[in-house]
């Protein structure tokens, strides 16, 4: 029996291409931070695809930046 996707049952999203996470890492202009920024970009791309919204990624990006600021104020607790 054939079944067609309905709005209530959308097909799964394809995996995100590696270009957006790579651009995210490169545009931050920090060579030592590129590996973790690439992973952060991949996570943000995954959040965007999974949720269909930019809001979860924006919240995650804010949280990441907040942790970096706390780390800088606290003497470099985090590796980035």
PDB file of N, CA, C and O in Angstrom:
ATOM      1  N   UNK A   1       0.846  -1.179   0.000  1.00  0.00           N
ATOM      2  CA  UNK A   1       0.000   0.000   0.000  1.00  0.00           C
ATOM      3  C   UNK A   1       0.891   1.241   0.000  1.00  0.00           C
ATOM      4  O   UNK A   1       1.834   1.348   0.758  1.00  0.00           O
ATOM      5  N   UNK A   2       0.554   2.165  -0.862  1.00  0.00           N
ATOM      6  CA  UNK A   2       1.302   3.416  -0.924  1.00  0.00           C
ATOM      7  C   UNK A   2       0.785   4.390   0.117  1.00  0.00           C
ATOM      8  O   UNK A   2      -0.420   4.491   0.338  1.00  0.00           O
ATOM      9  N   UNK A   3       1.697   5.088   0.726  1.00  0.00           N
ATOM     10  CA  UNK A   3       1.278   6.143   1.649  1.00  0.00           C
ATOM     11  C   UNK A   3       2.047   7.408   1.311  1.00  0.00           C
ATOM     12  O   UNK A   3       3.236   7.364   0.998  1.00  0.00           O
ATOM     13  N   UNK A   4       1.380   8.499   1.356  1.00  0.00           N
ATOM     14  CA  UNK A   4       1.972   9.781   1.047  1.00  0.00           C
ATOM     15  C   UNK A   4       2.124  10.576   2.334  1.00  0.00           C
ATOM     16  O   UNK A   4       1.274  10.503   3.225  1.00  0.00           O
ATOM     17  N   UNK A   5       3.227  11.342   2.442  1.00  0.00           N
ATOM     18  CA  UNK A   5       3.401  12.134   3.664  1.00  0.00           C
ATOM     19  C   UNK A   5       2.304  13.186   3.797  1.00  0.00           C
ATOM     20  O   UNK A   5       1.839  13.750   2.817  1.00  0.00           O
ATOM     21  N   UNK A   6       1.866  13.396   4.992  1.00  0.00           N
ATOM     22  CA  UNK A   6       0.877  14.425   5.281  1.00  0.00           C
ATOM     23  C   UNK A   6       1.541  15.516   6.104  1.00  0.00           C
ATOM     24  O   UNK A   6       2.644  15.325   6.624  1.00  0.00           O
ATOM     25  N   UNK A   7       0.911  16.672   6.242  1.00  0.00           N
ATOM     26  CA  UNK A   7       1.510  17.726   7.073  1.00  0.00           C
ATOM     27  C   UNK A   7       1.762  17.270   8.504  1.00  0.00           C
ATOM     28  O   UNK A   7       2.670  17.751   9.155  1.00  0.00           O
ATOM     29  N   UNK A   8       0.974  16.316   8.988  1.00  0.00           N
ATOM     30  CA  UNK A   8       1.181  15.826  10.352  1.00  0.00           C
ATOM     31  C   UNK A   8       2.366  14.876  10.439  1.00  0.00           C
ATOM     32  O   UNK A   8       2.895  14.629  11.510  1.00  0.00           O
ATOM     33  N   UNK A   9       2.789  14.303   9.302  1.00  0.00           N
ATOM     34  CA  UNK A   9       3.859  13.314   9.290  1.00  0.00           C
ATOM     35  C   UNK A   9       4.879  13.680   8.204  1.00  0.00           C
ATOM     36  O   UNK A   9       4.962  13.019   7.178  1.00  0.00           O
ATOM     37  N   UNK A  10       5.692  14.744   8.427  1.00  0.00           N
ATOM     38  CA  UNK A  10       6.638  15.148   7.381  1.00  0.00           C
ATOM     39  C   UNK A  10       7.777  14.138   7.260  1.00  0.00           C
ATOM     40  O   UNK A  10       8.113  13.436   8.215  1.00  0.00           O
ATOM     41  N   UNK A  11       8.383  14.050   6.077  1.00  0.00           N
ATOM     42  CA  UNK A  11       9.514  13.136   5.911  1.00  0.00           C
ATOM     43  C   UNK A  11      10.712  13.635   6.719  1.00  0.00           C
ATOM     44  O   UNK A  11      10.823  14.835   7.010  1.00  0.00           O
ATOM     45  N   UNK A  12      11.619  12.749   7.097  1.00  0.00           N
ATOM     46  CA  UNK A  12      12.790  13.189   7.860  1.00  0.00           C
ATOM     47  C   UNK A  12      13.680  14.101   7.012  1.00  0.00           C
ATOM     48  O   UNK A  12      13.778  13.929   5.796  1.00  0.00           O
ATOM     49  N   UNK A  13      14.295  15.051   7.661  1.00  0.00           N
ATOM     50  CA  UNK A  13      15.170  15.991   6.961  1.00  0.00           C
ATOM     51  C   UNK A  13      16.482  15.301   6.597  1.00  0.00           C
ATOM     52  O   UNK A  13      16.984  14.480   7.360  1.00  0.00           O
ATOM     53  N   UNK A  14      17.046  15.642   5.440  1.00  0.00           N
ATOM     54  CA  UNK A  14      18.352  15.070   5.083  1.00  0.00           C
ATOM     55  C   UNK A  14      19.434  15.655   5.992  1.00  0.00           C
ATOM     56  O   UNK A  14      19.243  16.717   6.595  1.00  0.00           O
ATOM     57  N   UNK A  15      20.571  14.995   6.115  1.00  0.00           N
ATOM     58  CA  UNK A  15      21.631  15.540   6.961  1.00  0.00           C
ATOM     59  C   UNK A  15      22.142  16.871   6.409  1.00  0.00           C
ATOM     60  O   UNK A  15      22.121  17.113   5.204  1.00  0.00           O
ATOM     61  N   UNK A  16      22.585  17.722   7.300  1.00  0.00           N
ATOM     62  CA  UNK A  16      23.087  19.038   6.902  1.00  0.00           C
ATOM     63  C   UNK A  16      24.420  18.892   6.172  1.00  0.00           C
ATOM     64  O   UNK A  16      25.252  18.076   6.555  1.00  0.00           O
ATOM     65  N   UNK A  17      24.633  19.683   5.123  1.00  0.00           N
ATOM     66  CA  UNK A  17      25.927  19.638   4.435  1.00  0.00           C
ATOM     67  C   UNK A  17      27.014  20.259   5.313  1.00  0.00           C
ATOM     68  O   UNK A  17      26.720  21.053   6.215  1.00  0.00           O
ATOM     69  N   UNK A  18      28.283  19.934   5.078  1.00  0.00           N
ATOM     70  CA  UNK A  18      29.354  20.457   5.934  1.00  0.00           C
ATOM     71  C   UNK A  18      29.727  21.914   5.659  1.00  0.00           C
ATOM     72  O   UNK A  18      30.458  22.509   6.444  1.00  0.00           O
ATOM     73  N   UNK A  19      29.236  22.511   4.589  1.00  0.00           N
ATOM     74  CA  UNK A  19      29.645  23.884   4.262  1.00  0.00           C
ATOM     75  C   UNK A  19      29.202  24.914   5.304  1.00  0.00           C
ATOM     76  O   UNK A  19      30.018  25.747   5.712  1.00  0.00           O
ATOM     77  N   UNK A  20      27.953  24.927   5.785  1.00  0.00           N
ATOM     78  CA  UNK A  20      27.582  25.942   6.777  1.00  0.00           C
ATOM     79  C   UNK A  20      28.399  25.869   8.072  1.00  0.00           C
ATOM     80  O   UNK A  20      28.868  26.913   8.554  1.00  0.00           O
ATOM     81  N   UNK A  21      28.647  24.678   8.658  1.00  0.00           N
ATOM     82  CA  UNK A  21      29.494  24.655   9.848  1.00  0.00           C
ATOM     83  C   UNK A  21      30.923  25.128   9.563  1.00  0.00           C
ATOM     84  O   UNK A  21      31.540  25.798  10.394  1.00  0.00           O
ATOM     85  N   UNK A  22      31.435  24.787   8.383  1.00  0.00           N
ATOM     86  CA  UNK A  22      32.784  25.241   8.023  1.00  0.00           C
ATOM     87  C   UNK A  22      32.822  26.763   7.903  1.00  0.00           C
ATOM     88  O   UNK A  22      33.759  27.406   8.386  1.00  0.00           O
ATOM     89  N   UNK A  23      31.800  27.346   7.274  1.00  0.00           N
ATOM     90  CA  UNK A  23      31.748  28.815   7.162  1.00  0.00           C
ATOM     91  C   UNK A  23      31.611  29.456   8.539  1.00  0.00           C
ATOM     92  O   UNK A  23      32.228  30.490   8.816  1.00  0.00           O
ATOM     93  N   UNK A  24      30.826  28.849   9.422  1.00  0.00           N
ATOM     94  CA  UNK A  24      30.661  29.354  10.790  1.00  0.00           C
ATOM     95  C   UNK A  24      32.018  29.408  11.478  1.00  0.00           C
ATOM     96  O   UNK A  24      32.367  30.397  12.119  1.00  0.00           O
ATOM     97  N   UNK A  25      32.812  28.339  11.339  1.00  0.00           N
ATOM     98  CA  UNK A  25      34.128  28.283  11.980  1.00  0.00           C
ATOM     99  C   UNK A  25      35.092  29.286  11.359  1.00  0.00           C
ATOM    100  O   UNK A  25      35.793  30.009  12.078  1.00  0.00           O
ATOM    101  N   UNK A  26      35.123  29.366  10.036  1.00  0.00           N
ATOM    102  CA  UNK A  26      36.073  30.243   9.345  1.00  0.00           C
ATOM    103  C   UNK A  26      35.760  31.712   9.610  1.00  0.00           C
ATOM    104  O   UNK A  26      36.661  32.519   9.843  1.00  0.00           O
ATOM    105  N   UNK A  27      34.483  32.082   9.605  1.00  0.00           N
ATOM    106  CA  UNK A  27      34.113  33.486   9.771  1.00  0.00           C
ATOM    107  C   UNK A  27      34.359  34.016  11.183  1.00  0.00           C
ATOM    108  O   UNK A  27      34.359  35.226  11.384  1.00  0.00           O
ATOM    109  N   UNK A  28      34.612  33.135  12.145  1.00  0.00           N
ATOM    110  CA  UNK A  28      34.948  33.600  13.486  1.00  0.00           C
ATOM    111  C   UNK A  28      36.420  33.995  13.598  1.00  0.00           C
ATOM    112  O   UNK A  28      36.833  34.563  14.611  1.00  0.00           O
ATOM    113  N   UNK A  29      37.216  33.707  12.565  1.00  0.00           N
ATOM    114  CA  UNK A  29      38.614  34.153  12.447  1.00  0.00           C
ATOM    115  C   UNK A  29      39.478  33.776  13.653  1.00  0.00           C
ATOM    116  O   UNK A  29      40.298  34.563  14.111  1.00  0.00           O
ATOM    117  N   UNK A  30      39.298  32.582  14.157  1.00  0.00           N
ATOM    118  CA  UNK A  30      40.102  32.108  15.279  1.00  0.00           C
ATOM    119  C   UNK A  30      40.556  30.688  14.972  1.00  0.00           C
ATOM    120  O   UNK A  30      39.806  29.737  15.165  1.00  0.00           O
ATOM    121  N   UNK A  31      41.796  30.559  14.501  1.00  0.00           N
ATOM    122  CA  UNK A  31      42.305  29.249  14.095  1.00  0.00           C
ATOM    123  C   UNK A  31      42.290  28.249  15.249  1.00  0.00           C
ATOM    124  O   UNK A  31      41.852  27.113  15.067  1.00  0.00           O
ATOM    125  N   UNK A  32      42.731  28.607  16.462  1.00  0.00           N
ATOM    126  CA  UNK A  32      42.692  27.613  17.542  1.00  0.00           C
ATOM    127  C   UNK A  32      41.273  27.153  17.894  1.00  0.00           C
ATOM    128  O   UNK A  32      41.086  26.046  18.393  1.00  0.00           O
ATOM    129  N   UNK A  33      40.279  27.980  17.638  1.00  0.00           N
ATOM    130  CA  UNK A  33      38.901  27.642  17.987  1.00  0.00           C
ATOM    131  C   UNK A  33      38.147  26.940  16.863  1.00  0.00           C
ATOM    132  O   UNK A  33      37.006  26.529  17.059  1.00  0.00           O
ATOM    133  N   UNK A  34      38.768  26.797  15.696  1.00  0.00           N
ATOM    134  CA  UNK A  34      38.038  26.254  14.543  1.00  0.00           C
ATOM    135  C   UNK A  34      37.437  24.869  14.782  1.00  0.00           C
ATOM    136  O   UNK A  34      36.295  24.644  14.377  1.00  0.00           O
ATOM    137  N   UNK A  35      38.141  23.922  15.411  1.00  0.00           N
ATOM    138  CA  UNK A  35      37.504  22.604  15.586  1.00  0.00           C
ATOM    139  C   UNK A  35      36.211  22.673  16.407  1.00  0.00           C
ATOM    140  O   UNK A  35      35.194  22.114  16.011  1.00  0.00           O
ATOM    141  N   UNK A  36      36.248  23.376  17.527  1.00  0.00           N
ATOM    142  CA  UNK A  36      35.019  23.429  18.339  1.00  0.00           C
ATOM    143  C   UNK A  36      33.969  24.316  17.680  1.00  0.00           C
ATOM    144  O   UNK A  36      32.770  24.068  17.817  1.00  0.00           O
ATOM    145  N   UNK A  37      34.372  25.336  16.930  1.00  0.00           N
ATOM    146  CA  UNK A  37      33.395  26.164  16.224  1.00  0.00           C
ATOM    147  C   UNK A  37      32.739  25.387  15.083  1.00  0.00           C
ATOM    148  O   UNK A  37      31.558  25.587  14.799  1.00  0.00           O
ATOM    149  N   UNK A  38      33.507  24.500  14.443  1.00  0.00           N
ATOM    150  CA  UNK A  38      32.899  23.656  13.407  1.00  0.00           C
ATOM    151  C   UNK A  38      31.829  22.759  14.025  1.00  0.00           C
ATOM    152  O   UNK A  38      30.728  22.627  13.484  1.00  0.00           O
ATOM    153  N   UNK A  39      32.148  22.172  15.176  1.00  0.00           N
ATOM    154  CA  UNK A  39      31.163  21.323  15.853  1.00  0.00           C
ATOM    155  C   UNK A  39      29.954  22.139  16.313  1.00  0.00           C
ATOM    156  O   UNK A  39      28.811  21.673  16.227  1.00  0.00           O
ATOM    157  N   UNK A  40      30.203  23.350  16.786  1.00  0.00           N
ATOM    158  CA  UNK A  40      29.097  24.225  17.195  1.00  0.00           C
ATOM    159  C   UNK A  40      28.226  24.571  15.983  1.00  0.00           C
ATOM    160  O   UNK A  40      26.992  24.552  16.065  1.00  0.00           O
ATOM    161  N   UNK A  41      28.865  24.875  14.853  1.00  0.00           N
ATOM    162  CA  UNK A  41      28.113  25.161  13.629  1.00  0.00           C
ATOM    163  C   UNK A  41      27.290  23.965  13.174  1.00  0.00           C
ATOM    164  O   UNK A  41      26.153  24.118  12.727  1.00  0.00           O
ATOM    165  N   UNK A  42      27.857  22.773  13.297  1.00  0.00           N
ATOM    166  CA  UNK A  42      27.121  21.566  12.928  1.00  0.00           C
ATOM    167  C   UNK A  42      25.920  21.366  13.856  1.00  0.00           C
ATOM    168  O   UNK A  42      24.835  21.001  13.408  1.00  0.00           O
ATOM    169  N   UNK A  43      26.126  21.618  15.140  1.00  0.00           N
ATOM    170  CA  UNK A  43      25.021  21.490  16.099  1.00  0.00           C
ATOM    171  C   UNK A  43      23.925  22.512  15.814  1.00  0.00           C
ATOM    172  O   UNK A  43      22.732  22.193  15.873  1.00  0.00           O
ATOM    173  N   UNK A  44      24.324  23.738  15.479  1.00  0.00           N
ATOM    174  CA  UNK A  44      23.335  24.768  15.162  1.00  0.00           C
ATOM    175  C   UNK A  44      22.579  24.428  13.881  1.00  0.00           C
ATOM    176  O   UNK A  44      21.357  24.641  13.793  1.00  0.00           O
ATOM    177  N   UNK A  45      23.281  23.892  12.885  1.00  0.00           N
ATOM    178  CA  UNK A  45      22.613  23.478  11.643  1.00  0.00           C
ATOM    179  C   UNK A  45      21.639  22.335  11.921  1.00  0.00           C
ATOM    180  O   UNK A  45      20.525  22.315  11.390  1.00  0.00           O
ATOM    181  N   UNK A  46      22.049  21.395  12.785  1.00  0.00           N
ATOM    182  CA  UNK A  46      21.169  20.289  13.148  1.00  0.00           C
ATOM    183  C   UNK A  46      19.920  20.803  13.865  1.00  0.00           C
ATOM    184  O   UNK A  46      18.804  20.363  13.588  1.00  0.00           O
ATOM    185  N   UNK A  47      20.124  21.749  14.798  1.00  0.00           N
ATOM    186  CA  UNK A  47      18.981  22.336  15.512  1.00  0.00           C
ATOM    187  C   UNK A  47      18.015  23.004  14.539  1.00  0.00           C
ATOM    188  O   UNK A  47      16.799  22.884  14.677  1.00  0.00           O
ATOM    189  N   UNK A  48      18.561  23.714  13.561  1.00  0.00           N
ATOM    190  CA  UNK A  48      17.727  24.402  12.577  1.00  0.00           C
ATOM    191  C   UNK A  48      16.903  23.404  11.779  1.00  0.00           C
ATOM    192  O   UNK A  48      15.700  23.570  11.575  1.00  0.00           O
ATOM    193  N   UNK A  49      17.562  22.332  11.324  1.00  0.00           N
ATOM    194  CA  UNK A  49      16.842  21.332  10.540  1.00  0.00           C
ATOM    195  C   UNK A  49      15.825  20.588  11.387  1.00  0.00           C
ATOM    196  O   UNK A  49      14.715  20.320  10.947  1.00  0.00           O
ATOM    197  N   UNK A  50      16.197  20.253  12.590  1.00  0.00           N
ATOM    198  CA  UNK A  50      15.333  19.438  13.458  1.00  0.00           C
ATOM    199  C   UNK A  50      14.093  20.211  13.893  1.00  0.00           C
ATOM    200  O   UNK A  50      12.998  19.667  13.940  1.00  0.00           O
ATOM    201  N   UNK A  51      14.300  21.509  14.227  1.00  0.00           N
ATOM    202  CA  UNK A  51      13.188  22.293  14.766  1.00  0.00           C
ATOM    203  C   UNK A  51      12.405  23.040  13.694  1.00  0.00           C
ATOM    204  O   UNK A  51      11.249  23.394  13.915  1.00  0.00           O
ATOM    205  N   UNK A  52      13.053  23.340  12.572  1.00  0.00           N
ATOM    206  CA  UNK A  52      12.398  24.149  11.549  1.00  0.00           C
ATOM    207  C   UNK A  52      12.388  25.626  11.900  1.00  0.00           C
ATOM    208  O   UNK A  52      11.715  26.416  11.256  1.00  0.00           O
ATOM    209  N   UNK A  53      13.130  26.007  12.930  1.00  0.00           N
ATOM    210  CA  UNK A  53      13.151  27.392  13.393  1.00  0.00           C
ATOM    211  C   UNK A  53      14.580  27.808  13.721  1.00  0.00           C
ATOM    212  O   UNK A  53      15.411  26.974  14.093  1.00  0.00           O
ATOM    213  N   UNK A  54      14.852  29.098  13.621  1.00  0.00           N
ATOM    214  CA  UNK A  54      16.161  29.618  14.014  1.00  0.00           C
ATOM    215  C   UNK A  54      16.267  29.850  15.515  1.00  0.00           C
ATOM    216  O   UNK A  54      17.367  29.952  16.052  1.00  0.00           O
ATOM    217  N   UNK A  55      15.138  29.931  16.200  1.00  0.00           N
ATOM    218  CA  UNK A  55      15.136  30.288  17.615  1.00  0.00           C
ATOM    219  C   UNK A  55      15.964  29.345  18.493  1.00  0.00           C
ATOM    220  O   UNK A  55      16.770  29.826  19.305  1.00  0.00           O
ATOM    221  N   UNK A  56      15.855  28.014  18.379  1.00  0.00           N
ATOM    222  CA  UNK A  56      16.686  27.158  19.223  1.00  0.00           C
ATOM    223  C   UNK A  56      18.188  27.377  19.004  1.00  0.00           C
ATOM    224  O   UNK A  56      18.968  27.391  19.951  1.00  0.00           O
ATOM    225  N   UNK A  57      18.585  27.570  17.754  1.00  0.00           N
ATOM    226  CA  UNK A  57      19.990  27.840  17.452  1.00  0.00           C
ATOM    227  C   UNK A  57      20.446  29.177  18.006  1.00  0.00           C
ATOM    228  O   UNK A  57      21.583  29.316  18.470  1.00  0.00           O
ATOM    229  N   UNK A  58      19.564  30.167  17.953  1.00  0.00           N
ATOM    230  CA  UNK A  58      19.911  31.478  18.507  1.00  0.00           C
ATOM    231  C   UNK A  58      20.103  31.382  20.021  1.00  0.00           C
ATOM    232  O   UNK A  58      21.033  31.976  20.578  1.00  0.00           O
ATOM    233  N   UNK A  59      19.249  30.610  20.677  1.00  0.00           N
ATOM    234  CA  UNK A  59      19.374  30.429  22.125  1.00  0.00           C
ATOM    235  C   UNK A  59      20.661  29.677  22.449  1.00  0.00           C
ATOM    236  O   UNK A  59      21.394  30.046  23.382  1.00  0.00           O
ATOM    237  N   UNK A  60      20.981  28.626  21.668  1.00  0.00           N
ATOM    238  CA  UNK A  60      22.217  27.876  21.889  1.00  0.00           C
ATOM    239  C   UNK A  60      23.444  28.758  21.644  1.00  0.00           C
ATOM    240  O   UNK A  60      24.424  28.699  22.392  1.00  0.00           O
ATOM    241  N   UNK A  61      23.404  29.587  20.600  1.00  0.00           N
ATOM    242  CA  UNK A  61      24.518  30.493  20.294  1.00  0.00           C
ATOM    243  C   UNK A  61      24.698  31.493  21.427  1.00  0.00           C
ATOM    244  O   UNK A  61      25.823  31.771  21.855  1.00  0.00           O
ATOM    245  N   UNK A  62      23.601  32.034  21.940  1.00  0.00           N
ATOM    246  CA  UNK A  62      23.670  32.952  23.076  1.00  0.00           C
ATOM    247  C   UNK A  62      24.298  32.253  24.286  1.00  0.00           C
ATOM    248  O   UNK A  62      25.169  32.813  24.954  1.00  0.00           O
ATOM    249  N   UNK A  63      23.841  31.032  24.575  1.00  0.00           N
ATOM    250  CA  UNK A  63      24.379  30.287  25.710  1.00  0.00           C
ATOM    251  C   UNK A  63      25.866  30.029  25.567  1.00  0.00           C
ATOM    252  O   UNK A  63      26.635  30.170  26.524  1.00  0.00           O
ATOM    253  N   UNK A  64      26.300  29.678  24.369  1.00  0.00           N
ATOM    254  CA  UNK A  64      27.726  29.456  24.111  1.00  0.00           C
ATOM    255  C   UNK A  64      28.514  30.736  24.342  1.00  0.00           C
ATOM    256  O   UNK A  64      29.538  30.734  25.024  1.00  0.00           O
ATOM    257  N   UNK A  65      28.044  31.835  23.756  1.00  0.00           N
ATOM    258  CA  UNK A  65      28.752  33.109  23.926  1.00  0.00           C
ATOM    259  C   UNK A  65      28.771  33.543  25.386  1.00  0.00           C
ATOM    260  O   UNK A  65      29.770  34.090  25.873  1.00  0.00           O
ATOM    261  N   UNK A  66      27.689  33.280  26.106  1.00  0.00           N
ATOM    262  CA  UNK A  66      27.630  33.624  27.530  1.00  0.00           C
ATOM    263  C   UNK A  66      28.670  32.832  28.313  1.00  0.00           C
ATOM    264  O   UNK A  66      29.372  33.378  29.170  1.00  0.00           O
ATOM    265  N   UNK A  67      28.802  31.531  28.008  1.00  0.00           N
ATOM    266  CA  UNK A  67      29.820  30.713  28.676  1.00  0.00           C
ATOM    267  C   UNK A  67      31.236  31.203  28.360  1.00  0.00           C
ATOM    268  O   UNK A  67      32.107  31.197  29.228  1.00  0.00           O
ATOM    269  N   UNK A  68      31.460  31.623  27.123  1.00  0.00           N
ATOM    270  CA  UNK A  68      32.777  32.154  26.755  1.00  0.00           C
ATOM    271  C   UNK A  68      33.067  33.423  27.544  1.00  0.00           C
ATOM    272  O   UNK A  68      34.174  33.598  28.070  1.00  0.00           O
ATOM    273  N   UNK A  69      32.082  34.317  27.661  1.00  0.00           N
ATOM    274  CA  UNK A  69      32.287  35.541  28.444  1.00  0.00           C
ATOM    275  C   UNK A  69      32.560  35.229  29.910  1.00  0.00           C
ATOM    276  O   UNK A  69      33.440  35.829  30.531  1.00  0.00           O
ATOM    277  N   UNK A  70      31.822  34.272  30.479  1.00  0.00           N
ATOM    278  CA  UNK A  70      32.074  33.874  31.866  1.00  0.00           C
ATOM    279  C   UNK A  70      33.476  33.305  32.020  1.00  0.00           C
ATOM    280  O   UNK A  70      34.163  33.569  33.011  1.00  0.00           O
ATOM    281  N   UNK A  71      33.896  32.532  31.043  1.00  0.00           N
ATOM    282  CA  UNK A  71      35.224  31.943  31.086  1.00  0.00           C
ATOM    283  C   UNK A  71      36.305  33.020  31.036  1.00  0.00           C
ATOM    284  O   UNK A  71      37.288  32.949  31.770  1.00  0.00           O
ATOM    285  N   UNK A  72      36.121  34.007  30.174  1.00  0.00           N
ATOM    286  CA  UNK A  72      37.110  35.082  30.074  1.00  0.00           C
ATOM    287  C   UNK A  72      37.168  35.909  31.351  1.00  0.00           C
ATOM    288  O   UNK A  72      38.239  36.339  31.769  1.00  0.00           O
ATOM    289  N   UNK A  73      36.031  36.111  31.983  1.00  0.00           N
ATOM    290  CA  UNK A  73      35.998  36.865  33.238  1.00  0.00           C
ATOM    291  C   UNK A  73      36.607  36.054  34.384  1.00  0.00           C
ATOM    292  O   UNK A  73      37.150  36.604  35.311  1.00  0.00           O
ATOM    293  N   UNK A  74      36.473  34.727  34.296  1.00  0.00           N
ATOM    294  CA  UNK A  74      36.944  33.867  35.369  1.00  0.00           C
ATOM    295  C   UNK A  74      38.359  33.354  35.170  1.00  0.00           C
ATOM    296  O   UNK A  74      38.786  32.458  35.891  1.00  0.00           O
ATOM    297  N   UNK A  75      39.090  33.861  34.219  1.00  0.00           N
ATOM    298  CA  UNK A  75      40.469  33.460  34.034  1.00  0.00           C
ATOM    299  C   UNK A  75      40.663  32.305  33.069  1.00  0.00           C
ATOM    300  O   UNK A  75      41.655  31.592  33.149  1.00  0.00           O
ATOM    301  N   UNK A  76      39.759  32.107  32.173  1.00  0.00           N
ATOM    302  CA  UNK A  76      39.948  31.091  31.137  1.00  0.00           C
ATOM    303  C   UNK A  76      39.632  29.679  31.597  1.00  0.00           C
ATOM    304  O   UNK A  76      40.450  28.784  31.436  1.00  0.00           O
ATOM    305  N   UNK A  77      38.475  29.465  32.169  1.00  0.00           N
ATOM    306  CA  UNK A  77      38.093  28.130  32.623  1.00  0.00           C
ATOM    307  C   UNK A  77      37.797  27.174  31.481  1.00  0.00           C
ATOM    308  O   UNK A  77      37.990  25.972  31.604  1.00  0.00           O
ATOM    309  N   UNK A  78      37.307  27.693  30.379  1.00  0.00           N
ATOM    310  CA  UNK A  78      36.943  26.862  29.237  1.00  0.00           C
ATOM    311  C   UNK A  78      38.080  26.884  28.216  1.00  0.00           C
ATOM    312  O   UNK A  78      38.803  27.881  28.107  1.00  0.00           O
ATOM    313  N   UNK A  79      38.253  25.811  27.437  1.00  0.00           N
ATOM    314  CA  UNK A  79      39.387  25.750  26.508  1.00  0.00           C
ATOM    315  C   UNK A  79      39.281  26.700  25.322  1.00  0.00           C
ATOM    316  O   UNK A  79      40.243  26.894  24.616  1.00  0.00           O
ATOM    317  N   UNK A  80      38.138  27.279  25.087  1.00  0.00           N
ATOM    318  CA  UNK A  80      38.019  28.194  23.960  1.00  0.00           C
ATOM    319  C   UNK A  80      37.881  29.589  24.452  1.00  0.00           C
ATOM    320  O   UNK A  80      37.762  30.546  23.889  1.00  0.00           O
TER     321      UNK A  80
END
